[in-house]
PDB file of C-alpha atoms in Angstrom:
ATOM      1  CA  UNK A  30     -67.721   0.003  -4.067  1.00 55.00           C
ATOM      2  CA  UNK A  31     -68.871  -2.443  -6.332  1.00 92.00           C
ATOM      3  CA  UNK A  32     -71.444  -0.584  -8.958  1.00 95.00           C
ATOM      4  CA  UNK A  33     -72.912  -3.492 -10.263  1.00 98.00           C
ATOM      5  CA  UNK A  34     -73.817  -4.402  -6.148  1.00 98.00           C
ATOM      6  CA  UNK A  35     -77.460  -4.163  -5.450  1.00 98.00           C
ATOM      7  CA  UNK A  36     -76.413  -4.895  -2.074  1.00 97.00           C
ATOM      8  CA  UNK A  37     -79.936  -4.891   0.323  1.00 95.00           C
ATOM      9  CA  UNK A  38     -81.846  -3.105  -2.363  1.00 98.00           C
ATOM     10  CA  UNK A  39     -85.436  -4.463  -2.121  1.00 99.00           C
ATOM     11  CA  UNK A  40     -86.583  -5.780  -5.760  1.00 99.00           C
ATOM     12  CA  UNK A  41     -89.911  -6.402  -6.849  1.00 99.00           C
ATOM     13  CA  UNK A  42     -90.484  -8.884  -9.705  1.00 99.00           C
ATOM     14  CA  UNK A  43     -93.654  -9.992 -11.431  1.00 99.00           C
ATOM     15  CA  UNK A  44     -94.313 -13.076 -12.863  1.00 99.00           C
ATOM     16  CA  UNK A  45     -91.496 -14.652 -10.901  1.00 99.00           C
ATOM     17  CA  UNK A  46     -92.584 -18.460 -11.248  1.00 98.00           C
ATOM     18  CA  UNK A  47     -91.839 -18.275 -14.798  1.00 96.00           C
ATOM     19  CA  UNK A  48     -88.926 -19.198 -17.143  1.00 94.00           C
ATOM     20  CA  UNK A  49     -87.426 -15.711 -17.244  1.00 96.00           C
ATOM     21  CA  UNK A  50     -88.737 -14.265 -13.954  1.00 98.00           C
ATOM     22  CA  UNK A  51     -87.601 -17.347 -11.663  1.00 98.00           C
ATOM     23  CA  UNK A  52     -83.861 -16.234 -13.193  1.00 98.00           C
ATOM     24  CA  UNK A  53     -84.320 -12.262 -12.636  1.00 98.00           C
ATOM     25  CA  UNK A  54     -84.521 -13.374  -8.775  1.00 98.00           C
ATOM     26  CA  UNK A  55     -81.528 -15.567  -8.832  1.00 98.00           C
ATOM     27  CA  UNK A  56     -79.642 -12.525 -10.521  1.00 98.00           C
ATOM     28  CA  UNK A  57     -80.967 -10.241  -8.113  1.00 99.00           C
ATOM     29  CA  UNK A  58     -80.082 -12.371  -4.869  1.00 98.00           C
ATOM     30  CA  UNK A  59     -76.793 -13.000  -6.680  1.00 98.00           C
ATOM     31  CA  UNK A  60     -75.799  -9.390  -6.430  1.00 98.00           C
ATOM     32  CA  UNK A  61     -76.737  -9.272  -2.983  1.00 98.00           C
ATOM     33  CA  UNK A  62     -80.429  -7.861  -3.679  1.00 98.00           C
ATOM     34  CA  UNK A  63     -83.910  -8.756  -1.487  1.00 98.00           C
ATOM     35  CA  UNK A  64     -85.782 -10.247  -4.226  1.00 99.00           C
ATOM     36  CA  UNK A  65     -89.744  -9.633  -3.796  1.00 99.00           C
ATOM     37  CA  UNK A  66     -91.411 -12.808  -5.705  1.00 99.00           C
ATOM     38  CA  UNK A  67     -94.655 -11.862  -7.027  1.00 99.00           C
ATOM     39  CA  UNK A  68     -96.754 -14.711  -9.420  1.00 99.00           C
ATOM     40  CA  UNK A  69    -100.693 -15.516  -9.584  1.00 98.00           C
ATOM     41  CA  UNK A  70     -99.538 -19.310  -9.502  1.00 98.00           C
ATOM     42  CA  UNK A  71     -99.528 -20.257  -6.381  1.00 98.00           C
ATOM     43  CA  UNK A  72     -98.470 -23.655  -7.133  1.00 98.00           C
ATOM     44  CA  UNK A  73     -95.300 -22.685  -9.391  1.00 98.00           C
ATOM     45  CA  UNK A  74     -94.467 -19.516  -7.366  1.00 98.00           C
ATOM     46  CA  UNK A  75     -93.690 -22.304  -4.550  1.00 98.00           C
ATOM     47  CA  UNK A  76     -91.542 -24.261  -6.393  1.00 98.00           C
ATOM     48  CA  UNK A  77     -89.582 -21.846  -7.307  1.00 98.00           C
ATOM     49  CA  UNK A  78     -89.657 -20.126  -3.744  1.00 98.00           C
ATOM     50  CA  UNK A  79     -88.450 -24.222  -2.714  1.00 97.00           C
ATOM     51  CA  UNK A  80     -86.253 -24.293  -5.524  1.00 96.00           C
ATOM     52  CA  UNK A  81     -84.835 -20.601  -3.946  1.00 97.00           C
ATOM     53  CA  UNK A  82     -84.252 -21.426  -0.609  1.00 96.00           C
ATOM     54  CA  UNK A  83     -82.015 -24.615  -1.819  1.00 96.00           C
ATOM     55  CA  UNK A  84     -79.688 -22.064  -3.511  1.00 95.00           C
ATOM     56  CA  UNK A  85     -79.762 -18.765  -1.386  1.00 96.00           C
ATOM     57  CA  UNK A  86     -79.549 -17.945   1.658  1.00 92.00           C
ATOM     58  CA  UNK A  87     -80.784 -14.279   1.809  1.00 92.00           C
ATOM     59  CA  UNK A  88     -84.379 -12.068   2.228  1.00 95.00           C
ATOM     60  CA  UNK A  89     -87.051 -12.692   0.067  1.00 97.00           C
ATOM     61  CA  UNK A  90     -90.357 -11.924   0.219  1.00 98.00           C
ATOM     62  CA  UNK A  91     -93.358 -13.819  -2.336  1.00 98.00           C
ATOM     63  CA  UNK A  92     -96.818 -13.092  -2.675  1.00 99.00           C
ATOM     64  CA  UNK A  93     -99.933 -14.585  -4.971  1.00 99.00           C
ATOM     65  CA  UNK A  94    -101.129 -11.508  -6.786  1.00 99.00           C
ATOM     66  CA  UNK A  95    -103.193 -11.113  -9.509  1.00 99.00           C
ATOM     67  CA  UNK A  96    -101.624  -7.960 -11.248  1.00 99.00           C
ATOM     68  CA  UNK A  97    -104.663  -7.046 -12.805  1.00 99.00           C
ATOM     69  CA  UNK A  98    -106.274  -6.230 -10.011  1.00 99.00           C
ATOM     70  CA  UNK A  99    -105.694  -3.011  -8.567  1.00 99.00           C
ATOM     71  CA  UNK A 100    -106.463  -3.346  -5.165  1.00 99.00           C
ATOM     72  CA  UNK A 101    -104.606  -6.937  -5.118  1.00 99.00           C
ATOM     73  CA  UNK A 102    -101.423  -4.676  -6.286  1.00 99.00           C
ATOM     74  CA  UNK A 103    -101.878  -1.722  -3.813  1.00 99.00           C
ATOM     75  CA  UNK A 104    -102.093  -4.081  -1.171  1.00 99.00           C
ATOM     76  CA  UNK A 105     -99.225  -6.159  -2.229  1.00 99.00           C
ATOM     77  CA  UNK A 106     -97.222  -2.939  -2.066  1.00 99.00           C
ATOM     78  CA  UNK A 107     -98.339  -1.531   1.238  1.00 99.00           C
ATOM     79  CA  UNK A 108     -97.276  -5.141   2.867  1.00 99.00           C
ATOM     80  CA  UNK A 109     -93.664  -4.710   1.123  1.00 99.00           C
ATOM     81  CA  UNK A 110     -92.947  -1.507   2.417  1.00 99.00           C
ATOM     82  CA  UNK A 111     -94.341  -2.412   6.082  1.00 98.00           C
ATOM     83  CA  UNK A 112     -91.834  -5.527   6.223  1.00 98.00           C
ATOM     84  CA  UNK A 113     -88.903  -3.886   4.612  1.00 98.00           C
ATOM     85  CA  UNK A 114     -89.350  -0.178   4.755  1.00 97.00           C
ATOM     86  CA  UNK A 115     -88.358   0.284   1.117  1.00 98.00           C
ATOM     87  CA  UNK A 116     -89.048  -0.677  -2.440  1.00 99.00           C
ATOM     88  CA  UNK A 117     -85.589   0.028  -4.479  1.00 99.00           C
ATOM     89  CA  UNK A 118     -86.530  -1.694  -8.385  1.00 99.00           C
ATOM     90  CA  UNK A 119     -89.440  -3.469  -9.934  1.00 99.00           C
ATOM     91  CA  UNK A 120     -88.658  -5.905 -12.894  1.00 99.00           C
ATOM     92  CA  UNK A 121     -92.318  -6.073 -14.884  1.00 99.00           C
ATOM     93  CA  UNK A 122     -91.861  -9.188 -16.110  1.00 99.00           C
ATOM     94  CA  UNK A 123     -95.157 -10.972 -16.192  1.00 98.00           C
ATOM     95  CA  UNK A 124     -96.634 -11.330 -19.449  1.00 97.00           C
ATOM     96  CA  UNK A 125     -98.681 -14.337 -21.346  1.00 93.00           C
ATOM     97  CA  UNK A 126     -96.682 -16.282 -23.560  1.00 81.00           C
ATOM     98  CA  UNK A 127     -99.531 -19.081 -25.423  1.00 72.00           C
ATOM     99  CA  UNK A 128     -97.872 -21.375 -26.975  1.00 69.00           C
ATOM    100  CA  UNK A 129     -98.103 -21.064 -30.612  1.00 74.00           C
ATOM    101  CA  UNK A 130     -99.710 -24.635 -31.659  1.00 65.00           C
ATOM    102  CA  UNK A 131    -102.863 -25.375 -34.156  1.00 62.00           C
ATOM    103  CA  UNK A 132    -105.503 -28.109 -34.949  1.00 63.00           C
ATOM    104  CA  UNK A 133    -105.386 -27.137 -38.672  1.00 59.00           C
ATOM    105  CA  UNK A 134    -109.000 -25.354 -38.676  1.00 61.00           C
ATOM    106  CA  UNK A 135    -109.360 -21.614 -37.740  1.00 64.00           C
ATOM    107  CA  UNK A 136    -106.290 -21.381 -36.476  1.00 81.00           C
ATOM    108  CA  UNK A 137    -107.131 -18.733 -33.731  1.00 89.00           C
ATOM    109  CA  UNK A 138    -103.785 -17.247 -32.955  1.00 92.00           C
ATOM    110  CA  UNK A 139    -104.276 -15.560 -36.748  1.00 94.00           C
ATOM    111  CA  UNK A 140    -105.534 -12.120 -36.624  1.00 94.00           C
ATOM    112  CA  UNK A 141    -109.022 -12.581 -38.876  1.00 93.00           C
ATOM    113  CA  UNK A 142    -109.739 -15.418 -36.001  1.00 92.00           C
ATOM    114  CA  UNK A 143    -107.792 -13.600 -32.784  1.00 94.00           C
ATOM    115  CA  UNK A 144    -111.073 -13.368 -30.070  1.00 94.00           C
ATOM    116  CA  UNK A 145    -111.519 -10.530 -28.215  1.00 97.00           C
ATOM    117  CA  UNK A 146    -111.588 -12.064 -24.978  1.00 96.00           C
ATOM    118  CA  UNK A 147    -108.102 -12.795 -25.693  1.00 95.00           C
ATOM    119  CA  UNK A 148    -106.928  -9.411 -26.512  1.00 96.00           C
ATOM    120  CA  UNK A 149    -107.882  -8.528 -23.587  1.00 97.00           C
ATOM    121  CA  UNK A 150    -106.499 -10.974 -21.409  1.00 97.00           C
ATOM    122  CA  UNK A 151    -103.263  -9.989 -23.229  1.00 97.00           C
ATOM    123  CA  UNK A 152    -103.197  -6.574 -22.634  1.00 98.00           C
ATOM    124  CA  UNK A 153    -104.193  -7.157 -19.075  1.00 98.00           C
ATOM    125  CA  UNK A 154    -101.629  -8.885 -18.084  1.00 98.00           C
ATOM    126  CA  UNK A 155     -98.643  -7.133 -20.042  1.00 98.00           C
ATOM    127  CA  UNK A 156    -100.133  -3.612 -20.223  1.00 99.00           C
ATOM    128  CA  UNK A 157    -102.227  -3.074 -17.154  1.00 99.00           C
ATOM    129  CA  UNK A 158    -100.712  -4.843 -14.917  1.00 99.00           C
ATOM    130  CA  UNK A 159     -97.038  -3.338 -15.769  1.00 99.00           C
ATOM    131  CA  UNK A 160     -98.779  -0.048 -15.558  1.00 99.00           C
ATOM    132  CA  UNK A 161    -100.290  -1.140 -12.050  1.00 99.00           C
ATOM    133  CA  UNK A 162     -97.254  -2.165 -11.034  1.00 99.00           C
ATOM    134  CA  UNK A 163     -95.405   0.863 -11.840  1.00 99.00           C
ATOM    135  CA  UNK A 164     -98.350   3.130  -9.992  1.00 99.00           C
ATOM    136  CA  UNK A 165     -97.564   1.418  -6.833  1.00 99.00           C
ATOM    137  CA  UNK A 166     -94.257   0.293  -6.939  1.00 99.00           C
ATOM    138  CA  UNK A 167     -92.793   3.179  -8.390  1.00 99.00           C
ATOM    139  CA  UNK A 168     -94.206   5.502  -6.497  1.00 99.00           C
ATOM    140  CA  UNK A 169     -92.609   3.822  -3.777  1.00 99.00           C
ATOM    141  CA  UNK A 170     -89.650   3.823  -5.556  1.00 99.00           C
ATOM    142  CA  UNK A 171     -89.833   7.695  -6.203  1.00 99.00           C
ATOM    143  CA  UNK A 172     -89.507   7.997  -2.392  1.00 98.00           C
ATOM    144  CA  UNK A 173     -85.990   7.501  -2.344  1.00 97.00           C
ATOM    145  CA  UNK A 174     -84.971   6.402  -5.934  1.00 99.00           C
ATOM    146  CA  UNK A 175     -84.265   3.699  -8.143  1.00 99.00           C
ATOM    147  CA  UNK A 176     -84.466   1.881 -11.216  1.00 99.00           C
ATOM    148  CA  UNK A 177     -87.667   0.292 -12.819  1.00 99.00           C
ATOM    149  CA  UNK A 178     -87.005  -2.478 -15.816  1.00 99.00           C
ATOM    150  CA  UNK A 179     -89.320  -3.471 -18.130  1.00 99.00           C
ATOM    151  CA  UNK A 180     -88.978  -6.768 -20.042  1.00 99.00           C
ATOM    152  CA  UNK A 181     -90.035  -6.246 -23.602  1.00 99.00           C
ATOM    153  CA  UNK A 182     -88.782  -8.499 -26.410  1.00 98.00           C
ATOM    154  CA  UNK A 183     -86.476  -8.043 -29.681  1.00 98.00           C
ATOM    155  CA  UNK A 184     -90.188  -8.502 -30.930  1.00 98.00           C
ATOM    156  CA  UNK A 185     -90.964  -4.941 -29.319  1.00 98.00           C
ATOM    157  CA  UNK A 186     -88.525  -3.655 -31.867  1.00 98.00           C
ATOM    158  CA  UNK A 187     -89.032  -5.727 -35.167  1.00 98.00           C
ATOM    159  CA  UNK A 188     -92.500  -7.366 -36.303  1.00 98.00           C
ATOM    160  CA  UNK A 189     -92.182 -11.512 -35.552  1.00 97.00           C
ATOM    161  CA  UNK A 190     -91.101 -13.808 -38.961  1.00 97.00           C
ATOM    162  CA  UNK A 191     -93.949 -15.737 -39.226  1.00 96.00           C
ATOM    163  CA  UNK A 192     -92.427 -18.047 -41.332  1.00 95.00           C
ATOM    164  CA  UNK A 193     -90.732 -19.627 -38.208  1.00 96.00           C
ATOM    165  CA  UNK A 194     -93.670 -21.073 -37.289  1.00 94.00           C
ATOM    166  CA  UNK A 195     -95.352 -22.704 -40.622  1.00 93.00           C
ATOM    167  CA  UNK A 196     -96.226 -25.993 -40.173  1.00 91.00           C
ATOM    168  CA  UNK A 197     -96.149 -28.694 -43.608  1.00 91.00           C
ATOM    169  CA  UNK A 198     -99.394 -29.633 -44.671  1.00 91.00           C
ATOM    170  CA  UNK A 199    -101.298 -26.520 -43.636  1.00 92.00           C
ATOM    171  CA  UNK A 200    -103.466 -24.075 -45.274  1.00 91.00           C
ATOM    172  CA  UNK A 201    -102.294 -20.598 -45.397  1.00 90.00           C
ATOM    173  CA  UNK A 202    -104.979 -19.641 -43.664  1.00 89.00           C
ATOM    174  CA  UNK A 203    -104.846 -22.075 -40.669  1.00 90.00           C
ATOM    175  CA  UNK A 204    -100.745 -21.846 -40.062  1.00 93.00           C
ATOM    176  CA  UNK A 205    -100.312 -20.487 -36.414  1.00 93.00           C
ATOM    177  CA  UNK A 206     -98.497 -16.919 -35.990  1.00 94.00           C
ATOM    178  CA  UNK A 207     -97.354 -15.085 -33.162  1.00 95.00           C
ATOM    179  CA  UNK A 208     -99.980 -13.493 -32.079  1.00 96.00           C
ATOM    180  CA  UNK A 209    -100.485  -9.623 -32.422  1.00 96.00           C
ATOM    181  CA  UNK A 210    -101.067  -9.192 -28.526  1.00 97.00           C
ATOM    182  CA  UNK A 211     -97.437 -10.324 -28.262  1.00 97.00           C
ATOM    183  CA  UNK A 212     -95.641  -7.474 -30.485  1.00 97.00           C
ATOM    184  CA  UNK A 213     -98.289  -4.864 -29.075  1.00 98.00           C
ATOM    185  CA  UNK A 214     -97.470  -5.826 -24.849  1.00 98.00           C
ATOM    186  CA  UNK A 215     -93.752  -5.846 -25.733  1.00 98.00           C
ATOM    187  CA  UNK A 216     -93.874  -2.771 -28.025  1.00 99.00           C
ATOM    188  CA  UNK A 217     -95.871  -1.024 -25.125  1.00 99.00           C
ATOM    189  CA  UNK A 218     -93.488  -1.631 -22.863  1.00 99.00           C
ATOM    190  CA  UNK A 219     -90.900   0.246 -24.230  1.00 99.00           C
ATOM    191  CA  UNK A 220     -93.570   3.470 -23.974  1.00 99.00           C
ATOM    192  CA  UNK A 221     -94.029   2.772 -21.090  1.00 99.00           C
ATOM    193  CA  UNK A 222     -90.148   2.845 -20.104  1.00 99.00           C
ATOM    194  CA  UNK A 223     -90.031   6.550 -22.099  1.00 99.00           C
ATOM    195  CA  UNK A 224     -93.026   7.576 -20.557  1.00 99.00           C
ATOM    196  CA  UNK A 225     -91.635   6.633 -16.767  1.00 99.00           C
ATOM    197  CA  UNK A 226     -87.796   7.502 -17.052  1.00 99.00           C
ATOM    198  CA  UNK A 227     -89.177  10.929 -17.584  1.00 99.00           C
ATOM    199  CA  UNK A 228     -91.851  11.438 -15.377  1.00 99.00           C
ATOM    200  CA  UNK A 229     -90.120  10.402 -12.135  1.00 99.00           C
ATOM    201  CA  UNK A 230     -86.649  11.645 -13.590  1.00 99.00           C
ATOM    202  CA  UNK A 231     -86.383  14.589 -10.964  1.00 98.00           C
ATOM    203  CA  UNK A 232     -87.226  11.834  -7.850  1.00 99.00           C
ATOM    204  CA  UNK A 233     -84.309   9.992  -8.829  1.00 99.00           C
ATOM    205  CA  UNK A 234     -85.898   7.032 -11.107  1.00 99.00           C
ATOM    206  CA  UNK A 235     -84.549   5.367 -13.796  1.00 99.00           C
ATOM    207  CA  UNK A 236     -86.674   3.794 -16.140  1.00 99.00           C
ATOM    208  CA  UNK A 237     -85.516   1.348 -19.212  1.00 99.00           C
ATOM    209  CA  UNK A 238     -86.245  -1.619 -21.192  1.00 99.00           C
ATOM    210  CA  UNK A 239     -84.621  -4.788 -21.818  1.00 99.00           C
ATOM    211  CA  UNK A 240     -85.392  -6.895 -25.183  1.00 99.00           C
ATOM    212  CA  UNK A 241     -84.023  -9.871 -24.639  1.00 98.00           C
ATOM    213  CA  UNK A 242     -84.432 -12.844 -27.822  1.00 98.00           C
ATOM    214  CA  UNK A 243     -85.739 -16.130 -27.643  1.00 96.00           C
ATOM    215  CA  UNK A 244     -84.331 -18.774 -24.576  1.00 97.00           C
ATOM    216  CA  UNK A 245     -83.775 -21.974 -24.568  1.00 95.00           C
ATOM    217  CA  UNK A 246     -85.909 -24.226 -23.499  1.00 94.00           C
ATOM    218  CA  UNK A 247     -86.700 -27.595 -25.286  1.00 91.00           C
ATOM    219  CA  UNK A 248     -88.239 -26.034 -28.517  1.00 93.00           C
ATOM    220  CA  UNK A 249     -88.840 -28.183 -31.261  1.00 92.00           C
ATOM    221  CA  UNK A 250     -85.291 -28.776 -33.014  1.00 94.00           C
ATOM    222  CA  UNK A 251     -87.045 -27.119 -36.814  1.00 94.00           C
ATOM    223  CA  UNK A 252     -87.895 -23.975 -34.797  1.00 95.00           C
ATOM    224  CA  UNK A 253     -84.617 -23.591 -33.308  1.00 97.00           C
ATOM    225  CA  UNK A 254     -82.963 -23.863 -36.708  1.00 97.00           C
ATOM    226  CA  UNK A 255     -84.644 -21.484 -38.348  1.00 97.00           C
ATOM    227  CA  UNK A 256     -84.810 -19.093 -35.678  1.00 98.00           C
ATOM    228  CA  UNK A 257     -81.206 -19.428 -35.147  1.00 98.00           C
ATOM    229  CA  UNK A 258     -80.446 -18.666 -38.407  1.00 98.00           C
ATOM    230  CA  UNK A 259     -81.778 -15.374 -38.225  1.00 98.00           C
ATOM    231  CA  UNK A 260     -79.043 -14.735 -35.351  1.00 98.00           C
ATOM    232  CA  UNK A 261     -75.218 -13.629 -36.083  1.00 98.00           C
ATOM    233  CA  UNK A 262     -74.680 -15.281 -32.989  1.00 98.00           C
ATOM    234  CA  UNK A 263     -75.928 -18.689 -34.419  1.00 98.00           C
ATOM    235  CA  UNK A 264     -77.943 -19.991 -31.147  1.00 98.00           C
ATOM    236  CA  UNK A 265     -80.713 -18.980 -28.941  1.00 98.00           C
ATOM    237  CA  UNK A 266     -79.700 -17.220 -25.488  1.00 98.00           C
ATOM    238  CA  UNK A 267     -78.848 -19.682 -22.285  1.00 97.00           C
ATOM    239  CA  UNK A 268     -81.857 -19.424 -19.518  1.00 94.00           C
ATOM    240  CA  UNK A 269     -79.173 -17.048 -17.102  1.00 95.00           C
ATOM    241  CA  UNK A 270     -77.776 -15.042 -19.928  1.00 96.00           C
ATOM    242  CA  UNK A 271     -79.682 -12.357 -18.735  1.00 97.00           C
ATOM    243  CA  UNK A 272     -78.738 -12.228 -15.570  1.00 98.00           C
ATOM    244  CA  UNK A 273     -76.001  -9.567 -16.514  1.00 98.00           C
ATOM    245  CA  UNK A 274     -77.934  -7.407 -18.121  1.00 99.00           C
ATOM    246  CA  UNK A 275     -80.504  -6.920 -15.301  1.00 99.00           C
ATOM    247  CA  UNK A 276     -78.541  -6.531 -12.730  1.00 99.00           C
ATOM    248  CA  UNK A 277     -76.530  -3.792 -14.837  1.00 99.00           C
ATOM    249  CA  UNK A 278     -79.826  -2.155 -15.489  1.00 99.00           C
ATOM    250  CA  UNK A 279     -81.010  -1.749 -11.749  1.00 99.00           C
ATOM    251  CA  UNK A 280     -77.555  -1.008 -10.158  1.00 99.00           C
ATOM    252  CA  UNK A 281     -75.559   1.881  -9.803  1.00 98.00           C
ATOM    253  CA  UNK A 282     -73.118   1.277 -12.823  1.00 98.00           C
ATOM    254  CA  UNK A 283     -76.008   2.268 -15.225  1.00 99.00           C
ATOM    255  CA  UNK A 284     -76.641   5.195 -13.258  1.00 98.00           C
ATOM    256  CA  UNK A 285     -76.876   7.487 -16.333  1.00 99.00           C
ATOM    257  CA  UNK A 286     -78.901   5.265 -18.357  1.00 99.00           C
ATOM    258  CA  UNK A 287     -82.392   5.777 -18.633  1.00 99.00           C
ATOM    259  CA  UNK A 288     -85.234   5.906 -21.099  1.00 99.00           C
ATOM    260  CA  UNK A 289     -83.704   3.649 -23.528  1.00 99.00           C
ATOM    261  CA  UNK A 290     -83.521   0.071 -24.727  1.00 99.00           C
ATOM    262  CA  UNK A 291     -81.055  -2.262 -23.599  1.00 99.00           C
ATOM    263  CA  UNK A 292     -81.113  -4.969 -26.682  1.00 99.00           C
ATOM    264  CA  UNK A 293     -79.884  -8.598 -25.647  1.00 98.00           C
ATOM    265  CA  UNK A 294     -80.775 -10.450 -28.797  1.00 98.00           C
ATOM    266  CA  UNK A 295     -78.011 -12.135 -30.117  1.00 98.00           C
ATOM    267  CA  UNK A 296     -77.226  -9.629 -32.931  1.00 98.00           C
ATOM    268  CA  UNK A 297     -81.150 -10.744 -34.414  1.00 98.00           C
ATOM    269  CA  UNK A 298     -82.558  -7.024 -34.779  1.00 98.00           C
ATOM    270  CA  UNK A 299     -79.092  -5.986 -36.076  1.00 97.00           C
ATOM    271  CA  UNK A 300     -79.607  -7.709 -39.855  1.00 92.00           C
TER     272      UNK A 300
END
């Protein structure tokens, strides 16, 4: 038997129309998995469900949820499990990711300017909605067993350097940061992995987090530099470099592994 086989084992995955999430699938489908595409894009989630089809020739399931909403989730679930009888993993993956830009006056991504509205939006998304997720999902999962990943960040272990995304010519005061939602979503996820690997540890759940580092993706050549000089590695990861690492964290060869962090990053959180 193949451990690293997730052979007909049903996988949810949120924010699946997006850069990371469109790869989990592929991964997932590649190692024989029914991936379960889940975005509130309708547009992009069908592109990539086009895009999908092309490639693979296997189950799938997609649905337009809105994570955030409860009832949107429970029924998302209940319609899962009526098709395909199961739920075997959930990948919470869906998160917002603003782009960190600025027009040089009150630079809002700062944390004297950071709106609340925003915040909250944030921590919808990557905190309640993972934590919906997981109340539905992984309950189903808890039937029979499984794995849950959570996508954090190497920025859910280490604060983010700033200083890789100063602009020349600004004010101190109007350079854009990372935002603080980011390290807070990312950091909470990996709570949340603790939190779940030992809760539903007796129904045969395993529960972990993977911190992957920054993917390529036509970033502005300064950015890459000095972010890439902050990795041993020397370069940012490839968009299907995680592929590996997911699929090792929701099949059978990590069967012992649970409750921890599974840092893809490069070698970044290591200096």
């Amino acid at each position: 038997m193949n451990q690293f086989s997730l052979a007909n084992k049903v996988v949810v995955v949120t924010g699946a129309a997006g850069l990371l999430g469109k790869n989990h699938v592929k991964a997932i489908a590649d190692a024989g998995g029914v991936p379960v595409l889940i975005d509130i894009d309708r547009s992009r989630l069908q592109l990539v469900v086009e895009e999908f089809k092309k490639t693979h020739n296997t189950e799938y399931m997609h649905f337009v949820v809105d994570i955030t909403d409860e009832n949107q989730v429970k029924n998302c679930c209940e319609n899962v499990v009526k098709k395909l009888v199961r739920i075997d993993g959930l990948v919470n993956n869906a998160a917002n990711n603003p782009k960190i830009e600025s027009n040089g006056v009150n630079e809002q991504s700062r944390l004297e300017n950071f709106s609340i509205e925003s915040w909250r939006e944030d921590i919808s998304v990557g905190l309640t909605g993972a934590f919906l997720c997981t109340k539905y999902f992984g309950a189903a999962i808890a039937k029979q067993g499984g794995s849950i990943v959570n996508i954090s960040s190497d920025l859910g272990l280490i604060a983010p350097d700033q200083r890789l995304y100063e602009k020349i010519g600004l004010s101190p005061d109007n350079q854009p940061v990372k935002p603080v939602t980011y390290s807070v979503v990312k950091t909470g996820l990996i709570g949340l992995s603790r939190y779940t690997a030992t809760y539903w540890a007796k129904q045969g759940v395993r529960c972990n987090s993977l911190c992957p580092g920054g993917v390529e993706n036509s970033q502005d050549p300064s950015f890459v530099a000095k972010l890439t000089s902050l990795i041993p590695l020397g370069r940012m990861a490839k968009q299907n470099e995680y592929h590996g690492s997911l699929v090792f964290l929701l099949s059978d060869a990590s069967s012992y592994i649970t409750g921890t962090e599974l840092i893809a990053d490069g070698g970044r959180t290591a200096w």
